[in-house]
Short mmCIF file of C-alpha atoms and ligand atoms in Angstrom, two decimals:
data_model
loop_
_atom_site.label_atom_id
_atom_site.label_comp_id
_atom_site.label_asym_id
_atom_site.label_seq_id
_atom_site.Cartn_x
_atom_site.Cartn_y
_atom_site.Cartn_z
CA UNK A 1 0.00 0.00 0.00
CA UNK A 2 1.19 3.49 -0.70
CA UNK A 3 -0.97 5.20 1.85
CA UNK A 4 0.32 8.05 3.99
CA UNK A 5 1.90 7.36 7.37
CA UNK A 6 1.26 10.23 9.79
CA UNK A 7 3.57 11.46 12.56
CA UNK A 8 3.54 9.44 15.78
CA UNK A 9 4.90 9.45 19.31
CA UNK A 10 5.46 5.67 19.11
CA UNK A 11 9.00 4.32 18.87
CA UNK A 12 9.93 2.88 15.45
CA UNK A 13 9.62 -0.91 15.11
CA UNK A 14 12.83 -2.73 14.06
CA UNK A 15 11.46 -6.24 13.80
CA UNK A 16 7.75 -7.09 13.90
CA UNK A 17 8.50 -10.59 15.20
CA UNK A 18 10.15 -9.41 18.43
CA UNK A 19 8.96 -5.82 18.90
CA UNK A 20 5.51 -5.46 17.29
CA UNK A 21 3.35 -2.41 17.96
CA UNK A 22 -0.19 -2.45 16.59
CA UNK A 23 -0.68 1.17 17.64
CA UNK A 24 2.11 2.31 15.31
CA UNK A 25 1.03 3.98 12.04
CA UNK A 26 3.27 1.55 10.08
CA UNK A 27 1.05 -1.28 11.30
CA UNK A 28 -2.07 0.60 10.28
CA UNK A 29 -0.73 1.08 6.77
CA UNK A 30 0.74 -2.42 6.25
CA UNK A 31 -0.96 -4.89 8.60
CA UNK A 32 -1.80 -7.60 6.00
CA UNK A 33 1.80 -7.67 4.76
CA UNK A 34 3.06 -7.85 8.35
CA UNK A 35 0.78 -10.84 9.18
CA UNK A 36 1.79 -12.69 6.01
CA UNK A 37 5.46 -12.19 6.79
CA UNK A 38 5.06 -13.28 10.42
CA UNK A 39 2.97 -16.35 9.54
CA UNK A 40 5.89 -17.62 7.45
CA UNK A 41 8.81 -16.92 9.76
CA UNK A 42 7.49 -16.41 13.30
CA UNK A 43 3.78 -17.19 13.60
CA UNK A 44 3.50 -16.06 17.23
CA UNK A 45 5.18 -12.64 17.40
CA UNK A 46 6.13 -11.02 20.70
CA UNK A 47 6.73 -7.53 22.05
CA UNK A 48 8.00 -6.13 25.35
CA UNK A 49 5.81 -3.09 24.77
CA UNK A 50 2.56 -2.84 26.78
CA UNK A 51 4.25 -4.84 29.55
CA UNK A 52 4.54 -7.93 27.31
CA UNK A 53 2.21 -9.07 24.53
CA UNK A 54 1.90 -11.81 21.88
CA UNK A 55 0.49 -11.73 18.36
CA UNK A 56 -0.48 -15.16 17.02
CA UNK A 57 -1.08 -14.98 13.26
CA UNK A 58 -2.22 -18.51 12.36
CA UNK A 59 -5.91 -19.40 12.23
CA UNK A 60 -5.45 -22.51 14.39
CA UNK A 61 -3.82 -20.54 17.23
CA UNK A 62 -6.40 -17.74 17.08
CA UNK A 63 -9.24 -20.26 17.26
CA UNK A 64 -7.63 -22.16 20.12
CA UNK A 65 -7.30 -18.96 22.20
CA UNK A 66 -10.83 -17.76 21.44
CA UNK A 67 -12.28 -21.10 22.49
CA UNK A 68 -10.29 -21.46 25.71
CA UNK A 69 -11.85 -19.02 28.15
CA UNK A 70 -10.19 -20.75 31.13
CA UNK A 71 -6.63 -20.03 30.06
CA UNK A 72 -7.37 -16.73 28.28
CA UNK A 73 -9.47 -14.15 30.10
CA UNK A 74 -11.50 -11.29 28.62
CA UNK A 75 -10.78 -9.13 31.70
CA UNK A 76 -8.66 -7.06 29.31
CA UNK A 77 -9.65 -6.81 25.65
CA UNK A 78 -7.92 -3.59 24.58
CA UNK A 79 -4.15 -3.74 24.96
CA UNK A 80 -2.85 -0.89 27.06
CA UNK A 81 0.21 -0.18 29.18
CA UNK A 82 -1.88 -1.04 32.24
CA UNK A 83 -3.87 -4.18 33.06
CA UNK A 84 -7.40 -3.83 34.41
CA UNK A 85 -7.57 -4.63 38.16
CA UNK A 86 -7.97 -8.30 39.02
CA UNK A 87 -10.98 -7.72 41.27
CA UNK A 88 -13.23 -6.50 38.44
CA UNK A 89 -13.41 -10.07 37.10
CA UNK A 90 -15.62 -11.89 36.21
CA UNK A 91 -17.87 -9.00 35.11
CA UNK A 92 -15.24 -6.56 33.89
CA UNK A 93 -15.78 -2.97 32.84
CA UNK A 94 -18.14 -3.56 29.94
CA UNK A 95 -20.20 -6.74 30.19
CA UNK A 96 -20.46 -9.04 28.30
CA UNK A 97 -17.32 -8.32 26.26
CA UNK A 98 -15.07 -8.04 29.34
CA UNK A 99 -16.77 -10.91 31.20
CA UNK A 100 -15.66 -14.49 31.62
CA UNK A 101 -17.87 -17.53 32.24
CA UNK A 102 -20.10 -18.16 34.01
CA UNK A 103 -21.06 -14.49 34.46
CA UNK A 104 -20.70 -13.83 30.73
CA UNK A 105 -23.60 -16.01 29.71
CA UNK A 106 -26.28 -14.15 31.70
CA UNK A 107 -24.97 -10.72 30.72
CA UNK A 108 -25.02 -11.75 27.08
CA UNK A 109 -28.34 -13.58 27.12
CA UNK A 110 -30.31 -10.50 28.05
CA UNK A 111 -28.94 -8.67 25.04
CA UNK A 112 -29.50 -11.41 22.48
CA UNK A 113 -33.22 -10.83 21.71
CA UNK A 114 -32.93 -7.15 20.62
CA UNK A 115 -29.95 -8.06 18.41
CA UNK A 116 -31.40 -11.23 16.88
CA UNK A 117 -31.69 -11.38 13.08
CA UNK A 118 -35.44 -10.83 12.94
CA UNK A 119 -35.44 -7.90 15.39
CA UNK A 120 -32.53 -6.26 13.61
CA UNK A 121 -34.26 -6.61 10.22
CA UNK A 122 -36.85 -4.11 11.53
CA UNK A 123 -34.14 -1.43 11.48
CA UNK A 124 -33.52 -1.77 7.74
CA UNK A 125 -35.81 1.08 6.57
CA UNK A 126 -34.21 3.43 9.09
CA UNK A 127 -30.68 2.43 8.04
CA UNK A 128 -31.55 2.81 4.37
CA UNK A 129 -33.13 6.23 4.85
CA UNK A 130 -30.06 7.34 6.76
CA UNK A 131 -27.75 6.26 3.89
CA UNK A 132 -29.94 8.02 1.34
CA UNK A 133 -29.97 11.21 3.35
CA UNK A 134 -26.17 11.19 3.63
CA UNK A 135 -25.87 10.51 -0.10
CA UNK A 136 -28.17 13.46 -0.83
CA UNK A 137 -25.76 15.62 1.15
CA UNK A 138 -22.76 14.19 -0.70
CA UNK A 139 -24.46 14.81 -4.01
CA UNK A 140 -25.28 18.38 -3.05
CA UNK A 141 -21.64 18.90 -2.12
CA UNK A 142 -20.50 17.51 -5.47
CA UNK A 143 -22.97 19.70 -7.31
CA UNK A 144 -21.63 22.72 -5.45
CA UNK A 145 -18.16 22.09 -6.78
CA UNK A 146 -15.58 19.40 -7.47
CA UNK A 147 -15.92 15.67 -7.95
CA UNK A 148 -14.05 14.49 -4.85
CA UNK A 149 -15.62 13.46 -1.53
CA UNK A 150 -14.18 11.86 1.61
CA UNK A 151 -16.23 8.66 1.72
CA UNK A 152 -14.99 7.86 5.23
CA UNK A 153 -16.08 11.08 6.92
CA UNK A 154 -18.90 12.28 4.68
CA UNK A 155 -20.61 8.89 4.48
CA UNK A 156 -19.31 5.77 6.25
CA UNK A 157 -18.79 7.23 9.73
CA UNK A 158 -22.30 8.56 10.23
CA UNK A 159 -24.29 5.45 9.40
CA UNK A 160 -23.55 3.34 12.50
CA UNK A 161 -23.71 6.43 14.74
CA UNK A 162 -27.23 7.31 13.69
CA UNK A 163 -28.53 3.76 13.96
CA UNK A 164 -27.07 2.98 17.39
CA UNK A 165 -28.09 6.40 18.72
CA UNK A 166 -31.67 5.62 17.69
CA UNK A 167 -31.51 2.15 19.25
CA UNK A 168 -30.14 3.49 22.53
CA UNK A 169 -32.38 6.55 22.53
CA UNK A 170 -29.54 9.10 22.42
CA UNK A 171 -29.48 12.23 20.22
CA UNK A 172 -27.87 11.64 16.81
CA UNK A 173 -26.30 15.12 17.05
CA UNK A 174 -23.95 13.77 19.72
CA UNK A 175 -22.23 11.68 17.05
CA UNK A 176 -19.03 13.75 17.05
CA UNK A 177 -18.73 13.25 20.81
CA UNK A 178 -19.15 9.48 20.47
CA UNK A 179 -16.42 9.36 17.87
CA UNK A 180 -14.04 11.39 20.03
CA UNK A 181 -14.53 9.01 23.00
CA UNK A 182 -14.02 6.03 20.74
CA UNK A 183 -10.93 7.40 19.07
CA UNK A 184 -9.29 7.78 22.49
CA UNK A 185 -10.31 4.37 23.76
CA UNK A 186 -9.79 2.18 20.71
CA UNK A 187 -7.36 3.84 18.36
CA UNK A 188 -4.89 5.56 20.66
CA UNK A 189 -5.28 3.85 24.06
CA UNK A 190 -3.14 5.30 26.86
CA UNK A 191 -1.90 8.19 24.74
CA UNK A 192 -4.01 10.89 26.43
CA UNK A 193 -2.94 12.51 29.67
CA UNK A 194 -4.72 15.83 29.51
CA UNK A 195 -8.42 15.08 29.18
CA UNK A 196 -11.05 17.31 30.76
CA UNK A 197 -12.92 14.96 33.15
CA UNK A 198 -16.20 16.60 32.15
CA UNK A 199 -15.63 15.59 28.54
CA UNK A 200 -15.38 11.84 28.94
CA UNK A 201 -17.58 8.92 28.02
CA UNK A 202 -18.10 8.27 31.74
CA UNK A 203 -19.37 11.81 32.38
CA UNK A 204 -21.55 11.81 29.26
CA UNK A 205 -23.23 8.46 29.84
CA UNK A 206 -23.66 8.92 33.60
CA UNK A 207 -25.59 12.10 32.86
CA UNK A 208 -27.76 10.42 30.23
CA UNK A 209 -28.54 7.49 32.52
CA UNK A 210 -29.41 9.84 35.38
CA UNK A 211 -31.73 11.80 33.07
CA UNK A 212 -33.40 8.61 31.96
CA UNK A 213 -33.96 7.44 35.53
CA UNK A 214 -35.56 10.80 36.35
CA UNK A 215 -37.86 10.98 33.36
CA UNK A 216 -38.85 7.34 33.80
CA UNK A 217 -37.34 4.57 31.74
CA UNK A 218 -40.44 3.66 29.80
CA UNK A 219 -39.26 4.09 26.20
CA UNK A 220 -38.67 1.20 23.85
CA UNK A 221 -34.99 2.09 23.52
CA UNK A 222 -32.13 -0.03 24.83
CA UNK A 223 -31.22 2.25 27.74
CA UNK A 224 -34.74 1.94 29.11
CA UNK A 225 -34.59 -1.79 28.49
CA UNK A 226 -31.38 -2.17 30.49
CA UNK A 227 -32.68 -0.03 33.35
CA UNK A 228 -35.81 -2.15 33.70
CA UNK A 229 -34.78 -5.68 32.66
CA UNK A 230 -34.62 -8.29 35.42
CA UNK A 231 -32.27 -11.23 35.79
CA UNK A 232 -33.71 -14.73 36.35
CA UNK A 233 -33.84 -14.02 40.12
CA UNK A 234 -35.91 -10.88 39.57
CA UNK A 235 -33.12 -8.37 40.29
CA UNK A 236 -32.38 -5.23 38.31
CA UNK A 237 -28.89 -4.86 36.89
CA UNK A 238 -26.34 -2.99 38.98
CA UNK A 239 -25.53 0.59 37.96
CA UNK A 240 -22.03 -0.49 36.91
CA UNK A 241 -23.49 -3.20 34.73
CA UNK A 242 -25.96 -0.88 32.99
CA UNK A 243 -23.29 1.76 32.45
CA UNK A 244 -20.72 -0.74 31.15
CA UNK A 245 -23.11 -2.34 28.70
CA UNK A 246 -24.35 0.96 27.28
CA UNK A 247 -20.75 2.15 26.90
CA UNK A 248 -19.97 -1.13 25.15
CA UNK A 249 -22.88 -0.89 22.74
CA UNK A 250 -21.88 2.65 21.86
CA UNK A 251 -18.21 1.85 21.42
CA UNK A 252 -18.44 -1.59 19.82
CA UNK A 253 -20.73 -0.68 16.98
CA UNK A 254 -19.36 2.56 15.58
CA UNK A 255 -15.66 2.40 14.70
CA UNK A 256 -16.04 -1.23 13.70
CA UNK A 257 -18.86 -0.79 11.21
CA UNK A 258 -17.47 2.50 9.93
CA UNK A 259 -14.24 0.62 9.21
CA UNK A 260 -16.00 -2.19 7.39
CA UNK A 261 -17.98 0.20 5.19
CA UNK A 262 -14.92 2.35 4.47
CA UNK A 263 -12.66 -0.59 3.62
CA UNK A 264 -15.30 -2.03 1.29
CA UNK A 265 -15.57 1.29 -0.55
CA UNK A 266 -11.75 1.52 -0.65
CA UNK A 267 -11.73 -1.87 -2.37
CA UNK A 268 -14.49 -1.04 -4.83
CA UNK A 269 -12.82 2.26 -5.72
CA UNK A 270 -9.83 0.27 -7.00
CA UNK A 271 -11.63 -2.67 -8.63
CA UNK A 272 -13.86 -1.76 -11.57
CA UNK A 273 -14.51 -5.46 -12.29
CA UNK A 274 -15.95 -5.95 -8.80
CA UNK A 275 -18.06 -2.80 -9.13
CA UNK A 276 -19.49 -4.10 -12.39
CA UNK A 277 -20.20 -7.51 -10.89
CA UNK A 278 -21.98 -5.92 -7.91
CA UNK A 279 -24.21 -3.86 -10.18
CA UNK A 280 -24.99 -6.57 -12.73
CA UNK A 281 -25.39 -9.57 -10.46
CA UNK A 282 -27.54 -8.94 -7.35
CA UNK A 283 -27.10 -12.60 -6.32
CA UNK A 284 -23.39 -12.04 -5.76
CA UNK A 285 -23.98 -9.39 -3.10
CA UNK A 286 -24.57 -11.79 -0.21
CA UNK A 287 -21.20 -13.39 -0.95
CA UNK A 288 -19.45 -10.11 -1.64
CA UNK A 289 -20.42 -8.77 1.79
CA UNK A 290 -18.94 -11.82 3.53
CA UNK A 291 -15.79 -11.47 1.41
CA UNK A 292 -15.46 -7.80 2.41
CA UNK A 293 -15.77 -8.94 6.01
CA UNK A 294 -13.16 -11.68 5.55
CA UNK A 295 -10.62 -9.67 3.60
CA UNK A 296 -10.95 -6.40 5.48
CA UNK A 297 -11.98 -7.73 8.90
CA UNK A 298 -11.65 -4.61 11.04
CA UNK A 299 -11.56 -6.01 14.56
CA UNK A 300 -8.72 -7.52 16.60
CA UNK A 301 -9.52 -8.36 20.21
CA UNK A 302 -7.20 -9.10 23.11
CA UNK A 303 -7.03 -11.53 26.02
CA UNK A 304 -5.00 -11.77 29.21
CA UNK A 305 -3.34 -15.08 30.03
CA UNK A 306 -4.92 -16.43 33.22
CA UNK A 307 -1.97 -18.76 33.91
CA UNK A 308 1.49 -19.61 32.59
CA UNK A 309 0.82 -21.47 29.35
CA UNK A 310 1.94 -21.79 25.74
CA UNK A 311 0.58 -20.76 22.36
CA UNK A 312 1.91 -22.31 19.18
CA UNK A 313 4.96 -23.50 21.12
CA UNK A 314 5.74 -20.08 22.64
CA UNK A 315 5.89 -19.66 26.43
CA UNK A 316 3.16 -17.25 27.55
CA UNK A 317 3.31 -15.94 31.12
CA UNK A 318 0.35 -15.26 33.37
CA UNK A 319 -0.95 -11.69 32.73
CA UNK A 320 0.72 -11.44 29.31
CA UNK A 321 -1.49 -9.84 26.68
CA UNK A 322 -2.50 -11.77 23.56
CA UNK A 323 -3.86 -10.12 20.45
CA UNK A 324 -6.64 -12.17 18.94
CA UNK A 325 -6.15 -11.27 15.29
CA UNK A 326 -9.30 -12.33 13.51
CA UNK A 327 -8.07 -10.34 10.48
CA UNK A 328 -4.90 -12.44 10.27
CA UNK A 329 -6.94 -15.62 10.76
CA UNK A 330 -8.94 -14.62 7.70
CA UNK A 331 -5.83 -14.43 5.52
CA UNK A 332 -4.24 -17.73 6.62
CA UNK A 333 -3.70 -20.01 3.58
CA UNK A 334 -4.21 -23.01 5.88
CA UNK A 335 -7.80 -21.90 6.46
CA UNK A 336 -8.76 -20.39 3.09
CA UNK A 337 -8.08 -21.20 -0.55
CA UNK A 338 -6.45 -18.25 -2.33
CA UNK A 339 -6.36 -16.54 1.05
CA UNK A 340 -4.53 -13.47 -0.24
CA UNK A 341 -7.00 -12.81 -3.05
CA UNK A 342 -10.33 -11.00 -2.86
CA UNK A 343 -12.80 -13.37 -4.53
CA UNK A 344 -16.12 -11.57 -4.79
CA UNK A 345 -18.19 -14.77 -5.16
CA UNK A 346 -16.25 -16.91 -2.69
CA UNK A 347 -18.67 -19.72 -1.79
CA UNK A 348 -16.68 -21.33 1.06
CA UNK A 349 -16.01 -18.54 3.52
CA UNK A 350 -15.79 -19.60 7.15
CA UNK A 351 -14.40 -16.19 8.17
CA UNK A 352 -14.01 -15.02 11.75
CA UNK A 353 -14.57 -11.27 11.32
CA UNK A 354 -17.18 -11.38 14.11
CA UNK A 355 -15.02 -13.48 16.39
CA UNK A 356 -15.29 -17.12 17.41
CA UNK A 357 -16.80 -18.85 20.42
CA UNK A 358 -18.89 -17.39 23.22
CA UNK A 359 -18.11 -13.73 22.51
CA UNK A 360 -19.33 -13.86 18.88
CA UNK A 361 -20.17 -10.28 17.99
CA UNK A 362 -23.51 -9.52 19.51
CA UNK A 363 -24.06 -6.83 16.90
CA UNK A 364 -23.15 -8.98 13.90
CA UNK A 365 -26.66 -8.94 12.45
CA UNK A 366 -26.81 -5.17 12.78
CA UNK A 367 -23.31 -4.71 11.36
CA UNK A 368 -24.10 -6.92 8.39
CA UNK A 369 -27.33 -5.02 7.75
CA UNK A 370 -25.58 -1.64 7.90
CA UNK A 371 -22.72 -2.76 5.68
CA UNK A 372 -25.07 -4.26 3.09
CA UNK A 373 -27.40 -1.27 2.98
CA UNK A 374 -24.49 1.21 2.94
CA UNK A 375 -22.83 -0.45 -0.06
CA UNK A 376 -26.11 -1.03 -1.89
CA UNK A 377 -27.15 2.59 -1.57
CA UNK A 378 -23.72 3.97 -2.46
CA UNK A 379 -23.46 1.75 -5.56
CA UNK A 380 -26.99 2.67 -6.58
CA UNK A 381 -26.05 6.35 -6.47
CA UNK A 382 -22.37 6.27 -7.52
CA UNK A 383 -21.67 3.04 -9.43
CA UNK A 384 -18.35 4.40 -10.69
CA UNK A 385 -15.66 5.99 -8.53
CA UNK A 386 -11.92 5.80 -7.90
CA UNK A 387 -9.41 6.85 -5.24
CA UNK A 388 -8.80 10.55 -5.72
CA UNK A 389 -5.21 10.19 -4.52
CA UNK A 390 -4.00 6.92 -2.95
CA UNK A 391 -1.39 8.96 -1.07
CA UNK A 392 -4.02 10.64 1.10
CA UNK A 393 -5.81 7.52 2.35
CA UNK A 394 -5.12 7.02 6.07
CA UNK A 395 -5.86 3.86 8.10
CA UNK A 396 -6.61 3.87 11.83
CA UNK A 397 -4.13 2.48 14.34
CA UNK A 398 -4.94 0.09 17.16
CA UNK A 399 -7.32 -2.84 17.31
CA UNK A 400 -9.96 -1.52 14.91
CA UNK A 401 -8.63 -1.07 11.42
CA UNK A 402 -10.25 0.91 8.63
CA UNK A 403 -9.72 3.97 6.44
CA UNK A 404 -10.25 7.21 8.38
CA UNK A 405 -9.60 9.48 5.39
CA UNK A 406 -10.80 8.18 2.03
CA UNK A 407 -11.08 10.81 -0.71
CA UNK A 408 -12.77 9.31 -3.79
CA UNK A 409 -13.50 10.81 -7.16
CA UNK A 410 -16.98 10.13 -8.46
CA UNK A 411 -16.83 9.21 -12.12
CA UNK A 412 -19.20 9.61 -15.04
CA UNK A 413 -21.78 11.55 -13.04
CA UNK A 414 -23.63 14.06 -15.09
CA UNK A 415 -23.75 16.55 -12.26
CA UNK A 416 -27.19 18.00 -12.39
CA UNK A 417 -28.56 20.73 -10.21
CA UNK B 1 -28.27 -36.31 2.36
CA UNK B 2 -28.85 -35.43 6.01
CA UNK B 3 -27.86 -32.33 8.00
CA UNK B 4 -26.29 -32.73 11.42
CA UNK B 5 -26.59 -29.56 13.50
CA UNK B 6 -24.78 -29.16 16.81
CA UNK B 7 -26.72 -26.68 18.95
CA UNK B 8 -23.97 -26.61 21.58
CA UNK B 9 -21.39 -25.45 19.03
CA UNK B 10 -23.69 -22.85 17.42
CA UNK B 11 -22.93 -19.26 18.48
CA UNK B 12 -25.60 -17.61 16.35
CA UNK B 13 -23.43 -16.27 13.54
CA UNK B 14 -26.56 -16.54 11.40
CA UNK B 15 -24.72 -17.55 8.25
CA UNK B 16 -26.91 -20.61 7.69
CA UNK B 17 -30.24 -18.79 7.99
CA UNK B 18 -28.96 -16.14 5.59
CA UNK B 19 -27.81 -18.67 3.00
CA UNK B 20 -30.68 -21.12 3.29
CA UNK B 21 -33.83 -20.02 5.11
CA UNK B 22 -35.43 -23.14 3.61
CA UNK B 23 -33.18 -25.27 5.83
CA UNK B 24 -32.59 -23.11 8.91
CA UNK B 25 -34.66 -20.72 10.96
CA UNK B 26 -33.39 -18.72 13.97
CA UNK B 27 -34.91 -18.56 17.44
CA UNK B 28 -35.50 -15.34 19.34
CA UNK B 29 -31.98 -15.34 20.75
CA UNK B 30 -30.52 -15.77 17.29
CA UNK B 31 -29.49 -19.42 17.48
CA UNK B 32 -30.13 -21.66 14.48
CA UNK B 33 -33.11 -24.00 14.31
CA UNK B 34 -32.79 -26.87 11.85
CA UNK B 35 -35.97 -27.11 9.79
CA UNK B 36 -35.21 -30.25 7.80
CA UNK B 37 -34.40 -33.09 10.15
CA UNK B 38 -34.95 -35.92 7.67
CA UNK B 39 -33.66 -36.32 4.13
CA UNK B 40 -32.65 -33.02 2.46
CA UNK B 41 -34.68 -32.50 -0.75
CA UNK B 42 -32.37 -32.97 -3.77
CA UNK B 43 -32.74 -29.36 -4.92
CA UNK B 44 -31.51 -28.10 -1.55
CA UNK B 45 -28.42 -30.30 -1.28
CA UNK B 46 -26.09 -27.63 -2.67
CA UNK B 47 -27.44 -25.13 -0.16
CA UNK B 48 -26.98 -27.57 2.70
CA UNK B 49 -23.32 -27.96 1.74
CA UNK B 50 -22.96 -24.19 1.54
CA UNK B 51 -24.24 -23.86 5.12
CA UNK B 52 -21.78 -26.49 6.34
CA UNK B 53 -18.91 -24.76 4.52
CA UNK B 54 -19.65 -21.32 5.94
CA UNK B 55 -20.46 -21.94 9.58
CA UNK B 56 -17.57 -20.34 11.51
CA UNK B 57 -18.10 -22.69 14.46
CA UNK B 58 -18.22 -25.99 12.49
CA UNK B 59 -21.69 -26.52 13.95
CA UNK B 60 -23.14 -27.94 10.72
CA UNK B 61 -22.18 -31.12 8.90
CA UNK B 62 -23.78 -32.91 5.97
CA UNK B 63 -23.81 -36.68 5.69
CA UNK B 64 -24.36 -38.84 2.61
C1 LIG C 501 -18.39 -4.82 11.01
C2 LIG C 501 -18.65 -4.46 12.23
C3 LIG C 501 -18.26 -5.25 13.47
C4 LIG C 501 -17.24 -6.14 13.64
C5 LIG C 501 -16.19 -6.61 12.62
C6 LIG C 501 -17.31 -6.60 15.01
C7 LIG C 501 -16.45 -7.54 15.57
C8 LIG C 501 -16.56 -8.07 16.82
C9 LIG C 501 -15.71 -9.11 17.35
C10 LIG C 501 -14.55 -9.75 16.62
C11 LIG C 501 -16.15 -9.41 18.60
C12 LIG C 501 -15.59 -10.50 19.51
C13 LIG C 501 -14.91 -9.94 20.70
C14 LIG C 501 -14.10 -10.94 21.50
O1 LIG C 501 -13.96 -12.10 21.11
O2 LIG C 501 -13.57 -10.53 22.54
C15 LIG C 501 -17.27 -8.54 18.87
C16 LIG C 501 -18.00 -8.54 20.06
C17 LIG C 501 -19.06 -7.68 20.29
N1 LIG C 501 -19.62 -6.78 19.41
FE1 LIG C 501 -19.03 -6.44 17.50
N2 LIG C 501 -18.35 -6.00 15.64
C18 LIG C 501 -18.98 -5.16 14.72
C19 LIG C 501 -20.09 -4.38 14.95
C20 LIG C 501 -20.82 -4.37 16.10
C21 LIG C 501 -22.05 -3.65 16.31
C22 LIG C 501 -22.78 -2.84 15.26
C23 LIG C 501 -22.42 -3.86 17.61
C24 LIG C 501 -23.63 -3.38 18.36
C25 LIG C 501 -24.00 -2.23 18.56
C26 LIG C 501 -21.42 -4.72 18.21
C27 LIG C 501 -21.46 -5.15 19.52
C28 LIG C 501 -20.64 -6.12 20.05
C29 LIG C 501 -20.76 -6.63 21.41
C30 LIG C 501 -21.77 -6.18 22.44
C31 LIG C 501 -19.77 -7.62 21.57
C32 LIG C 501 -19.48 -8.45 22.81
C33 LIG C 501 -20.17 -9.79 22.75
C34 LIG C 501 -19.79 -10.70 23.89
O3 LIG C 501 -18.74 -10.50 24.52
O4 LIG C 501 -20.55 -11.64 24.17
N3 LIG C 501 -20.48 -5.01 17.28
N4 LIG C 501 -17.51 -7.75 17.77
S1 LIG C 502 -23.86 -20.51 10.83
FE1 LIG C 502 -23.27 -21.92 12.44
S2 LIG C 502 -22.98 -20.72 14.26
FE2 LIG C 502 -24.12 -19.53 12.80
S3 LIG C 502 -26.25 -19.78 13.33
FE3 LIG C 502 -25.75 -21.24 11.73
S4 LIG C 502 -25.13 -23.03 12.85
FE4 LIG C 502 -25.08 -21.38 14.31
#
């Protein structure tokens, strides 16, 4: 890739096998090449950064870690210089993603019905209208002058924000705030010392939850649901639980889906044959969406080793971090035929973009809906487009990977007023 | 051909229901429900194989 690499405070990486740093801009720009190289010469990479972390790149190792919740705890899922306190287990800061069994199961079960395929399908008209509205704005901008638009910021980033805000019952205008919180937490963890305590996710959500308690939690939104839902013993959820889950739903669904939409548009911008196939063959779309998710899987999770153990023959110490690279899994030639090629009609695609095992992405049905609708609507409006300047595309750092700046030139549009 | 579905392995990825709603439904928590427990009709055999080949959790197998 020839994309730009911005300035960073991170130390340069000499060797990715012994000193990797997924928060370095070089990783953001070249991650697939780095995984391929590591898989061949050192499939479980290590770093002393973050107090010691491992990066397994083979599908078999990633699956083994995801399935073994005894040896690998979800108490920490975003690698940081600090480890979350031991006494927050088994619930963790943001249940269910930071929870281990058996607590995990209950925390997750109460969220499954609103995120089930049939319930999520009800959000399709809203998601579609949101995409169309954003495209109207993009079109107006193009009409006003020029043929270039930043597909990441003018389109992709707003779709998941508007949908999850509606589901939670929060104002869509707060979207910029949500993205600022998320950028700090996911893309540049531990790199902020000077934050105004009034301008944090904690302050924002605590206020919203307090408001909701005062006005009565009787809406059909998810915040009201969490404030009123009862566990099997008839108890309400603790305040920490409600707060953690709302924070999770807000954080987990935005950067991730934005990244998936952006990366898919980045691909289409460079592949006229895939654009043509998408337009001419509606049956291929179901497969194309899964191939976007495989090839550009945006999410890497982490675990903390619960005991001294080994992964792929490497000695892992208790409390070491492990990156769970679902994106690297998806490019392992031992798990996929032609793993390094984007095959738009790939029929056998057992990808792990939404994780594996008990933490399977709770929002996967929503994410898939948003991604499908976003690409359908974009392609309906702008079937032909290209990268305006590959040198200006910028990918996010950290555990969620997608284009954050994606200027594309819309082609062959008779711009009409 | 028969489909063998392992409910304990299923994590609700929903790939099967998407690919073949004729063969799989989903319950209200999003887990798969096998609709065809006997012989798979010949015209659905390809779809049954597709479900088996795409389930991330190896929860679906076809036999015969
Ligand atoms: C393309 C977009 C998305 C991708 C690639 C993605 C990926 C993932 C992955 C890989 C996990 C597994 C975490 C682990 O094993 O520790 C996960 C968990 C989760 N995701 Fe997503 N996600 C996406 C969108 C969403 C959306 C839209 C929501 C909902 C608003 C969401 C909510 C969650 C939640 C709540 C969990 C935790 C589930 C649990 O621990 O039981 N995600 N996601
Ligand atoms: S694809 Fe597999 S994991 Fe997903 S719902 Fe079907 S059987 Fe379950």
